[in-house]
mmCIF file of C-alpha atoms in Angstrom:
data_model
loop_
_atom_site.group_PDB
_atom_site.id
_atom_site.type_symbol
_atom_site.label_atom_id
_atom_site.label_comp_id
_atom_site.label_asym_id
_atom_site.label_seq_id
_atom_site.Cartn_x
_atom_site.Cartn_y
_atom_site.Cartn_z
ATOM 1 C CA LYS A 97 69.092 144.784 30.744
ATOM 2 C CA GLN A 98 66.985 147.530 29.374
ATOM 3 C CA PRO A 99 67.928 151.130 30.125
ATOM 4 C CA GLY A 100 66.303 152.340 33.341
ATOM 5 C CA TYR A 101 65.543 148.777 34.485
ATOM 6 C CA ARG A 102 66.280 147.889 38.103
ATOM 7 C CA ALA A 103 65.981 144.484 39.724
ATOM 8 C CA SER A 104 63.556 144.447 42.633
ATOM 9 C CA THR A 105 62.630 141.970 45.339
ATOM 10 C CA LEU A 106 59.270 143.649 45.954
ATOM 11 C CA HIS A 107 57.203 140.682 44.735
ATOM 12 C CA LEU A 108 59.480 137.907 45.984
ATOM 13 C CA GLU A 109 58.637 135.803 49.009
ATOM 14 C CA LYS A 110 60.107 132.732 50.640
ATOM 15 C CA GLY A 111 58.775 129.431 49.380
ATOM 16 C CA ASN A 112 59.785 127.313 52.376
ATOM 17 C CA PHE A 113 57.357 124.546 53.236
ATOM 18 C CA LEU A 114 56.905 121.389 55.269
ATOM 19 C CA LYS A 115 54.723 118.730 53.660
ATOM 20 C CA LEU A 116 53.371 115.376 54.804
ATOM 21 C CA ARG A 117 53.038 113.529 51.490
ATOM 22 C CA ASN A 118 52.395 109.914 52.515
ATOM 23 C CA LEU A 119 51.253 108.296 55.742
ATOM 24 C CA THR A 120 50.155 104.724 56.411
ATOM 25 C CA ILE A 121 49.103 103.463 59.820
ATOM 26 C CA GLY A 122 48.053 99.881 60.391
ATOM 27 C CA TYR A 123 47.171 97.472 63.155
ATOM 28 C CA THR A 124 47.241 93.678 63.026
ATOM 29 C CA LEU A 125 44.577 92.159 65.244
ATOM 30 C CA PRO A 126 45.691 89.528 67.784
ATOM 31 C CA GLN A 127 45.284 85.964 66.537
ATOM 32 C CA ALA A 128 43.061 85.120 69.510
ATOM 33 C CA TRP A 129 40.471 87.507 68.047
ATOM 34 C CA THR A 130 40.832 86.475 64.408
ATOM 35 C CA GLN A 131 40.479 82.750 65.058
ATOM 36 C CA LYS A 132 36.867 83.332 66.131
ATOM 37 C CA PHE A 133 35.940 83.895 62.462
ATOM 38 C CA TYR A 134 38.489 81.438 60.999
ATOM 39 C CA ALA A 135 41.048 83.983 59.781
ATOM 40 C CA ASN A 136 44.804 83.592 60.184
ATOM 41 C CA LYS A 137 45.642 87.287 60.025
ATOM 42 C CA VAL A 138 43.555 90.487 59.935
ATOM 43 C CA ARG A 139 45.145 93.886 59.397
ATOM 44 C CA ILE A 140 43.279 97.217 59.433
ATOM 45 C CA TYR A 141 44.979 100.249 57.912
ATOM 46 C CA PHE A 142 44.603 103.920 57.045
ATOM 47 C CA SER A 143 46.578 105.491 54.230
ATOM 48 C CA GLY A 144 46.698 109.095 53.093
ATOM 49 C CA GLU A 145 48.512 111.232 50.528
ATOM 50 C CA ASN A 146 49.066 115.008 50.560
ATOM 51 C CA LEU A 147 47.648 115.304 54.058
ATOM 52 C CA LEU A 148 49.315 118.462 55.313
ATOM 53 C CA THR A 149 51.280 121.442 53.995
ATOM 54 C CA ILE A 150 52.680 124.109 56.302
ATOM 55 C CA THR A 151 53.885 127.280 54.550
ATOM 56 C CA LYS A 152 53.545 131.054 54.567
ATOM 57 C CA PHE A 153 53.830 131.161 50.765
ATOM 58 C CA SER A 154 50.744 132.842 49.278
ATOM 59 C CA GLY A 155 51.040 131.302 45.807
ATOM 60 C CA MET A 156 50.107 127.882 44.467
ATOM 61 C CA ASP A 157 51.597 124.670 45.789
ATOM 62 C CA GLY A 158 55.045 124.110 44.312
ATOM 63 C CA ASN A 159 54.098 120.512 43.546
ATOM 64 C CA ALA A 160 51.275 121.485 41.192
ATOM 65 C CA ASP A 161 51.430 119.905 37.759
ATOM 66 C CA GLY A 162 52.163 121.900 34.608
ATOM 67 C CA MET A 163 48.444 122.545 34.014
ATOM 68 C CA GLY A 164 48.071 124.491 37.273
ATOM 69 C CA TYR A 165 46.222 121.799 39.215
ATOM 70 C CA VAL A 166 47.224 121.170 42.815
ATOM 71 C CA THR A 167 47.837 117.566 43.829
ATOM 72 C CA MET A 168 44.729 115.972 45.356
ATOM 73 C CA ARG A 169 44.404 114.767 48.922
ATOM 74 C CA GLN A 170 43.628 111.053 48.953
ATOM 75 C CA LEU A 171 42.423 108.947 51.874
ATOM 76 C CA ALA A 172 41.974 105.175 52.100
ATOM 77 C CA LEU A 173 40.760 102.880 54.841
ATOM 78 C CA GLY A 174 41.162 99.169 54.336
ATOM 79 C CA ILE A 175 41.280 95.708 55.770
ATOM 80 C CA ASN A 176 43.408 92.705 54.743
ATOM 81 C CA ILE A 177 42.153 89.268 55.741
ATOM 82 C CA ASN A 178 44.181 86.078 55.287
ATOM 83 C CA PHE A 179 42.344 82.758 55.711
#
């Protein structure tokens, strides 16, 4: 410690957070529907990454990479068809 130096919590804040990182929701269509166009199985899905962060922290996301970039939100909608 330097002379006259005092530790302070003035600029500290809690970094608590709740984060939804990955979510995938899918639905497999009934075979009665899929047989109409000669498919055995059809599955529709939605997938997302970094969808939600709940925090009172005013700084950058704690999951940012070393370059200072915040992780991107990614969304995907897809369909799998088996014949």
